[in-house]
Short mmCIF file of C-alpha atoms in Angstrom, two decimals:
data_model
loop_
_atom_site.label_atom_id
_atom_site.label_comp_id
_atom_site.label_asym_id
_atom_site.label_seq_id
_atom_site.Cartn_x
_atom_site.Cartn_y
_atom_site.Cartn_z
CA MET A 16 -16.83 1.06 -26.82
CA ALA A 17 -14.74 1.29 -23.62
CA LYS A 18 -11.74 -0.97 -23.29
CA LYS A 19 -11.90 -3.79 -20.77
CA VAL A 20 -9.00 -2.53 -18.59
CA ASP A 21 -7.94 0.98 -17.63
CA ILE A 22 -4.29 1.14 -16.52
CA LEU A 23 -3.67 4.13 -14.26
CA LEU A 24 -0.18 5.64 -14.16
CA ALA A 25 0.77 8.57 -11.90
CA THR A 26 3.97 10.37 -12.92
CA TYR A 27 6.17 12.97 -11.29
CA ASN A 28 9.71 13.77 -12.48
CA GLY A 29 10.05 10.21 -13.70
CA GLU A 30 12.13 10.76 -16.81
CA ARG A 31 14.94 8.39 -15.82
CA TYR A 32 12.96 5.13 -16.06
CA LEU A 33 9.64 6.18 -17.59
CA LYS A 34 10.29 5.00 -21.16
CA GLU A 35 11.16 1.48 -19.99
CA GLN A 36 7.96 1.28 -17.98
CA LEU A 37 5.77 2.62 -20.78
CA ASP A 38 7.31 0.15 -23.24
CA SER A 39 6.68 -2.76 -20.86
CA ILE A 40 3.00 -1.79 -20.63
CA LEU A 41 2.52 -1.22 -24.35
CA ASN A 42 4.21 -4.55 -25.12
CA GLN A 43 1.79 -6.57 -23.00
CA THR A 44 0.42 -9.72 -24.63
CA TYR A 45 -3.04 -8.54 -23.57
CA LYS A 46 -3.81 -5.55 -25.79
CA ASP A 47 -7.33 -4.50 -24.81
CA PHE A 48 -6.57 -1.63 -22.45
CA ASN A 49 -6.42 2.13 -22.05
CA LEU A 50 -3.38 3.72 -20.43
CA ILE A 51 -4.51 6.79 -18.47
CA ILE A 52 -1.68 8.96 -17.14
CA SER A 53 -1.80 11.88 -14.73
CA ASP A 54 1.37 13.92 -14.41
CA ASP A 55 1.48 15.58 -11.00
CA CYS A 56 3.00 18.88 -12.18
CA SER A 57 6.48 17.58 -12.98
CA THR A 58 9.20 20.20 -12.67
CA ASN A 59 11.42 18.85 -15.44
CA LYS A 60 10.77 19.06 -19.17
CA GLU A 61 12.02 15.55 -19.94
CA THR A 62 9.07 13.82 -18.23
CA ILE A 63 6.56 15.96 -20.13
CA GLN A 64 8.38 15.41 -23.43
CA ILE A 65 8.32 11.63 -22.95
CA LEU A 66 4.60 11.65 -22.17
CA LYS A 67 3.76 13.76 -25.20
CA GLU A 68 5.90 11.53 -27.40
CA TYR A 69 4.15 8.36 -26.27
CA GLU A 70 0.70 9.91 -26.38
CA LYS A 71 1.23 10.56 -30.09
CA LYS A 72 2.65 7.08 -30.59
CA ASP A 73 -0.29 5.02 -29.26
CA GLU A 74 -4.00 5.90 -29.35
CA ARG A 75 -4.63 3.90 -26.16
CA ILE A 76 -2.72 6.53 -24.15
CA LYS A 77 -4.44 9.56 -22.63
CA VAL A 78 -2.37 12.02 -20.54
CA PHE A 79 -3.62 14.64 -18.09
CA TYR A 80 -1.21 17.37 -16.98
CA GLN A 81 -1.97 18.75 -13.51
CA GLU A 82 -1.45 22.50 -13.05
CA LYS A 83 -0.45 22.09 -9.40
CA ASN A 84 1.01 19.22 -7.39
CA LEU A 85 -1.81 17.11 -5.96
CA GLY A 86 0.18 14.58 -3.96
CA SER A 87 0.00 10.81 -4.28
CA ASN A 88 -3.51 10.04 -2.98
CA SER A 89 -5.21 12.96 -4.73
CA ASN A 90 -3.47 12.15 -8.00
CA PHE A 91 -4.62 8.53 -7.85
CA GLU A 92 -8.11 9.67 -6.90
CA PHE A 93 -8.12 11.84 -10.02
CA LEU A 94 -7.08 8.84 -12.10
CA LEU A 95 -9.80 6.68 -10.56
CA SER A 96 -12.37 9.33 -11.55
CA LYS A 97 -11.41 8.67 -15.19
CA VAL A 98 -12.02 4.92 -15.08
CA GLU A 99 -14.70 3.71 -17.50
CA SER A 100 -13.76 0.08 -18.13
CA LYS A 101 -14.79 -3.06 -16.30
CA TYR A 102 -11.40 -3.37 -14.58
CA TYR A 103 -8.61 -1.03 -13.56
CA MET A 104 -4.94 -1.46 -12.69
CA PHE A 105 -2.23 0.76 -11.19
CA SER A 106 1.28 1.34 -12.46
CA ASP A 107 4.32 2.99 -10.92
CA GLN A 108 6.53 5.11 -13.18
CA ASP A 109 9.81 3.28 -12.67
CA ASP A 110 9.11 -0.47 -12.73
CA ILE A 111 9.01 -3.08 -15.49
CA TRP A 112 5.93 -5.24 -16.13
CA ILE A 113 6.44 -8.82 -17.28
CA ASN A 114 4.84 -9.40 -20.68
CA ASP A 115 1.91 -11.46 -19.38
CA LYS A 116 1.01 -9.36 -16.35
CA VAL A 117 -2.35 -8.07 -17.58
CA LYS A 118 -3.29 -11.41 -19.12
CA LEU A 119 -2.49 -13.39 -15.96
CA CYS A 120 -4.46 -11.00 -13.75
CA ILE A 121 -7.49 -10.95 -16.08
CA GLU A 122 -7.52 -14.75 -16.17
CA ALA A 123 -7.25 -14.94 -12.38
CA ILE A 124 -10.02 -12.45 -11.56
CA GLU A 125 -12.43 -14.12 -13.98
CA ARG A 126 -11.47 -17.67 -13.00
CA GLU A 127 -11.73 -17.03 -9.24
CA LYS A 128 -14.77 -14.73 -9.57
CA VAL A 129 -13.31 -12.15 -7.18
CA ASP A 130 -13.26 -8.36 -7.02
CA LEU A 131 -9.52 -7.77 -6.72
CA VAL A 132 -6.41 -9.72 -7.71
CA TYR A 133 -2.90 -8.83 -6.56
CA THR A 134 0.46 -10.49 -7.10
CA ASP A 135 4.04 -10.79 -5.89
CA LEU A 136 6.93 -8.65 -7.17
CA GLN A 137 10.58 -9.29 -7.99
CA VAL A 138 12.75 -6.67 -6.29
CA VAL A 139 15.51 -5.25 -8.51
CA ASP A 140 18.03 -2.42 -8.28
CA LYS A 141 18.24 0.59 -10.58
CA ASP A 142 19.95 -1.52 -13.27
CA LEU A 143 17.38 -4.35 -12.98
CA ASN A 144 19.77 -6.67 -11.13
CA VAL A 145 17.72 -8.98 -8.90
CA ILE A 146 17.81 -8.16 -5.19
CA ASP A 147 15.08 -10.58 -4.12
CA ASN A 148 12.79 -12.84 -6.14
CA SER A 149 9.85 -12.32 -3.79
CA PHE A 150 9.01 -8.91 -2.33
CA ASN A 151 6.18 -10.36 -0.26
CA LYS A 152 8.42 -13.02 1.29
CA LYS A 153 11.11 -10.41 1.96
CA MET A 154 8.57 -8.21 3.76
CA GLY A 155 7.11 -11.13 5.76
CA LEU A 156 3.67 -10.87 4.15
CA LEU A 157 3.23 -14.31 2.58
CA SER A 158 1.65 -16.08 5.55
CA LYS A 159 -1.17 -13.53 5.79
CA GLN A 160 -1.62 -13.32 2.04
CA LYS A 161 -2.05 -17.08 1.72
CA LYS A 162 -4.33 -17.31 4.76
CA TYR A 163 -6.73 -14.35 4.57
CA THR A 164 -8.94 -12.85 1.89
CA ASP A 165 -11.14 -10.70 4.15
CA PHE A 166 -10.58 -7.68 6.44
CA ARG A 167 -7.95 -9.58 8.48
CA LEU A 168 -5.52 -9.18 5.58
CA GLU A 169 -5.55 -5.36 5.59
CA TYR A 170 -6.93 -4.22 8.94
CA LEU A 171 -3.65 -3.48 10.73
CA TYR A 172 -1.26 -2.79 7.84
CA ASN A 173 -1.14 -2.98 4.07
CA CYS A 174 -0.36 -6.36 2.49
CA ILE A 175 -1.25 -5.35 -1.08
CA THR A 176 1.18 -3.47 -3.33
CA GLY A 177 -0.77 -1.07 -5.55
CA CYS A 178 1.12 -1.66 -8.77
CA THR A 179 0.12 -5.36 -8.69
CA ILE A 180 -3.63 -4.73 -8.39
CA LEU A 181 -6.32 -5.58 -10.94
CA ALA A 182 -9.76 -4.68 -9.54
CA ARG A 183 -13.37 -4.42 -10.59
CA THR A 184 -14.65 -0.90 -11.17
CA SER A 185 -18.00 -1.79 -9.56
CA LEU A 186 -16.62 -1.32 -6.02
CA LEU A 187 -15.28 2.20 -6.61
CA LYS A 188 -18.56 3.59 -5.29
CA ASP A 189 -17.60 2.20 -1.87
CA ILE A 190 -13.91 3.10 -2.08
CA LEU A 191 -14.10 6.72 -3.19
CA PRO A 192 -13.22 9.23 -2.00
CA LEU A 193 -9.79 8.09 -0.85
CA THR A 194 -8.76 9.10 2.65
CA ASN A 195 -6.93 12.30 3.55
CA ASN A 196 -4.62 10.30 5.79
CA LYS A 197 -1.19 10.43 4.10
CA ASP A 198 -0.22 7.12 5.73
CA ILE A 199 -3.20 5.24 4.26
CA LEU A 200 -2.21 5.22 0.62
CA HIS A 201 -4.52 4.39 -2.26
CA ASP A 202 -3.58 0.69 -2.41
CA TYR A 203 -4.04 0.25 1.35
CA TRP A 204 -7.51 1.80 1.32
CA ILE A 205 -8.63 0.01 -1.85
CA GLY A 206 -7.46 -3.33 -0.46
CA LEU A 207 -9.12 -2.72 2.92
CA VAL A 208 -12.50 -1.64 1.56
CA THR A 209 -12.53 -4.41 -1.05
CA SER A 210 -11.69 -6.99 1.62
CA MET A 211 -14.83 -5.91 3.52
CA LYS A 212 -17.17 -5.32 0.59
CA GLY A 213 -15.99 -8.00 -1.84
CA ARG A 214 -13.53 -10.83 -2.39
CA ILE A 215 -9.75 -10.79 -2.86
CA TYR A 216 -7.41 -13.30 -4.47
CA TYR A 217 -3.62 -13.49 -4.20
CA LEU A 218 -1.75 -14.69 -7.31
CA ASN A 219 1.52 -15.98 -5.90
CA ILE A 220 3.81 -15.11 -8.79
CA PRO A 221 5.86 -11.95 -9.48
CA THR A 222 4.41 -9.89 -12.34
CA ILE A 223 6.63 -6.83 -11.87
CA LYS A 224 10.30 -5.98 -11.64
CA TYR A 225 9.98 -3.64 -8.65
CA ARG A 226 12.81 -1.15 -9.02
CA GLN A 227 14.42 0.28 -5.87
CA HIS A 228 16.55 3.40 -6.23
CA ILE A 229 17.34 6.64 -4.42
CA ASP A 230 14.59 8.58 -6.26
CA ASN A 231 11.70 6.24 -5.35
CA GLN A 232 8.53 8.16 -4.49
CA VAL A 233 7.41 5.09 -2.50
CA GLY A 234 9.57 2.06 -1.81
CA THR A 235 10.84 -0.31 0.84
CA LYS A 236 12.52 2.30 3.06
CA LYS A 237 11.97 2.06 6.81
CA TYR A 238 11.03 5.51 8.06
CA THR A 239 11.41 4.58 11.73
CA ASN A 240 15.20 4.23 11.33
CA ARG A 241 15.56 8.01 11.58
CA PHE A 242 14.64 8.18 15.27
CA LYS A 243 17.41 8.47 17.88
CA THR A 244 15.55 7.17 20.94
CA PHE A 245 13.11 4.38 21.62
CA ASP A 246 10.46 6.81 22.90
CA GLU A 247 10.57 8.82 19.66
CA LYS A 248 10.12 5.64 17.66
CA ARG A 249 7.31 4.34 19.90
CA ASP A 250 5.45 7.67 19.81
CA TYR A 251 5.67 7.73 16.03
CA ILE A 252 4.27 4.21 15.67
CA ILE A 253 1.47 4.88 18.16
CA ASP A 254 0.58 8.15 16.41
CA LEU A 255 0.23 6.23 13.16
CA LYS A 256 -2.23 3.88 14.84
CA ILE A 257 -4.17 6.76 16.38
CA GLU A 258 -4.54 8.52 13.02
CA LYS A 259 -5.42 5.23 11.33
CA PHE A 260 -8.31 4.50 13.68
CA LYS A 261 -9.49 8.11 13.53
CA THR A 262 -9.73 7.62 9.76
CA TYR A 263 -11.57 4.31 10.20
CA ILE A 264 -14.09 6.01 12.50
CA LEU A 265 -14.51 8.92 10.08
CA ARG A 266 -15.28 6.45 7.26
CA LYS A 267 -17.39 4.16 9.42
CA GLU A 268 -19.78 3.38 6.56
CA CYS A 269 -17.10 1.09 5.14
CA PHE A 270 -17.09 -1.13 8.27
CA ASP A 271 -19.67 -3.48 9.77
CA ASN A 272 -21.03 -2.85 13.27
CA ASN A 273 -18.52 -5.13 15.01
CA LEU A 274 -15.55 -3.41 13.39
CA GLN A 275 -17.01 0.05 14.03
CA ASN A 276 -17.12 -0.82 17.72
CA LEU A 277 -13.57 -2.23 17.65
CA ASN A 278 -12.30 0.88 15.84
CA GLU A 279 -13.59 3.12 18.62
CA LYS A 280 -12.08 0.95 21.35
CA ALA A 281 -8.78 0.75 19.45
CA LEU A 282 -8.56 4.55 19.32
CA GLU A 283 -9.12 4.71 23.07
CA TYR A 284 -6.49 2.00 23.65
CA PHE A 285 -3.72 3.63 21.59
CA THR A 286 -4.48 7.06 23.03
CA ARG A 287 -4.06 5.57 26.51
CA VAL A 288 -0.84 3.64 25.85
CA LYS A 289 0.85 6.70 24.39
CA GLN A 290 0.53 8.32 27.80
CA LYS A 291 1.99 5.28 29.57
CA ARG A 292 5.78 5.60 29.47
CA ASN A 293 6.63 2.40 31.39
CA VAL A 294 3.67 0.05 31.97
CA ASN A 295 0.04 -0.19 30.87
CA PHE A 296 -2.40 -2.66 32.49
CA LYS A 297 -5.63 -1.57 30.81
CA GLY A 298 -7.24 -2.50 27.51
CA TRP A 299 -5.47 -5.84 27.02
CA LYS A 300 -8.68 -7.42 25.73
CA VAL A 301 -8.92 -4.68 23.11
CA TYR A 302 -5.31 -5.35 22.13
CA ARG A 303 -6.12 -9.04 21.74
CA ASN A 304 -9.10 -8.32 19.46
CA ILE A 305 -6.98 -5.99 17.29
CA PHE A 306 -3.93 -8.25 16.97
CA LYS A 307 -5.35 -11.77 17.31
CA TYR A 308 -5.00 -12.54 13.61
CA GLU A 309 -1.26 -11.83 13.56
CA SER A 310 1.54 -14.37 14.12
CA ILE A 311 2.43 -15.28 17.70
CA GLY A 312 5.80 -13.54 17.39
CA TYR A 313 4.22 -10.33 16.07
CA TYR A 314 1.51 -10.46 18.74
CA ILE A 315 3.98 -10.84 21.64
CA PHE A 316 6.48 -8.29 20.31
CA TYR A 317 3.92 -5.52 20.04
CA PHE A 318 2.12 -6.50 23.25
CA LEU A 319 5.34 -5.77 25.13
CA PHE A 320 6.11 -2.76 22.90
CA TYR A 321 2.84 -1.01 23.75
CA ASN A 322 2.22 -2.23 27.30
CA PHE A 323 5.70 -2.71 28.79
CA PRO A 324 7.85 -0.17 26.92
CA PHE A 325 10.48 0.00 29.68
CA ILE A 326 11.73 -3.43 28.57
CA TYR A 327 12.54 -2.20 25.07
CA ARG A 328 13.74 1.23 26.14
CA ILE A 329 16.67 -0.17 28.09
CA GLY A 330 17.81 -2.44 25.27
CA TYR A 331 17.22 0.08 22.48
CA ASN A 332 19.02 2.97 24.12
CA THR A 333 21.94 0.73 25.12
CA TYR A 334 22.21 -0.51 21.53
CA CYS A 335 22.25 3.09 20.21
CA ILE A 336 25.05 4.06 22.62
CA PHE A 337 27.29 1.15 21.61
CA LYS A 338 26.45 1.64 17.94
CA LYS A 339 28.06 5.10 18.08
#
């Protein structure tokens, strides 16, 4: 008989912290789970040795060794294809789960009768020293998480961290396949589709010690810090939006008619504003419909960012000059 929960762990050269994470999963107070691991063609022997050691140690563990590197989304898609239980969860290779994580999430999803539960995280450094007790507060996500449980939560950006998810397997038919867009990761897409096809619940407690270190495959780094000019940064952010809405249009079956229409107009809007280097006076109604569920500060900041970029360009470039 299949276990009630399948925990999905993707590994890649994770030997430094992998044992601690595996131990924290195996020591959960809730015992009725399978731990399914897919190693994405690790290039060091230590990771493979650890996985083989633990696979022999506990019959709940099943490891798949990929012959070539799949990349994050494809590796998680492979793991999702192996799910047989009623629920599934994701795990990173370098965190620590609190002892009651699985139990708390199972209780929440059954109590609230929802399709996906996600939680907060405690941010720690490589030695598990606390950096911040609430990742979601640190990232400015709490207001949306407490307010929305439908598409408004995930439509513009991801508010759900994958390693906190417990979800029902029944919605995988709508979620799979994952997107080919490298900027729409598995947790983003799963959260978005579930928010439109089912119900989501936020459990406002940290269930993970979320380790930040220089070898993180995915973490809290800000990629836009690498750009030297405002225009480079703006183009990058707009390109992300363009590719996002192209993906939404490609997977239109996941959206209702109103959102399908908005997705098409959003693509037109962001394509237009990229060409406008100083001022844009068109498509403001579309902007409003895309951003109207965000905070007032967020709404105004990006309204000026997209439509009146000359305002930011002067300040940004001046700041960069004096910073040198």
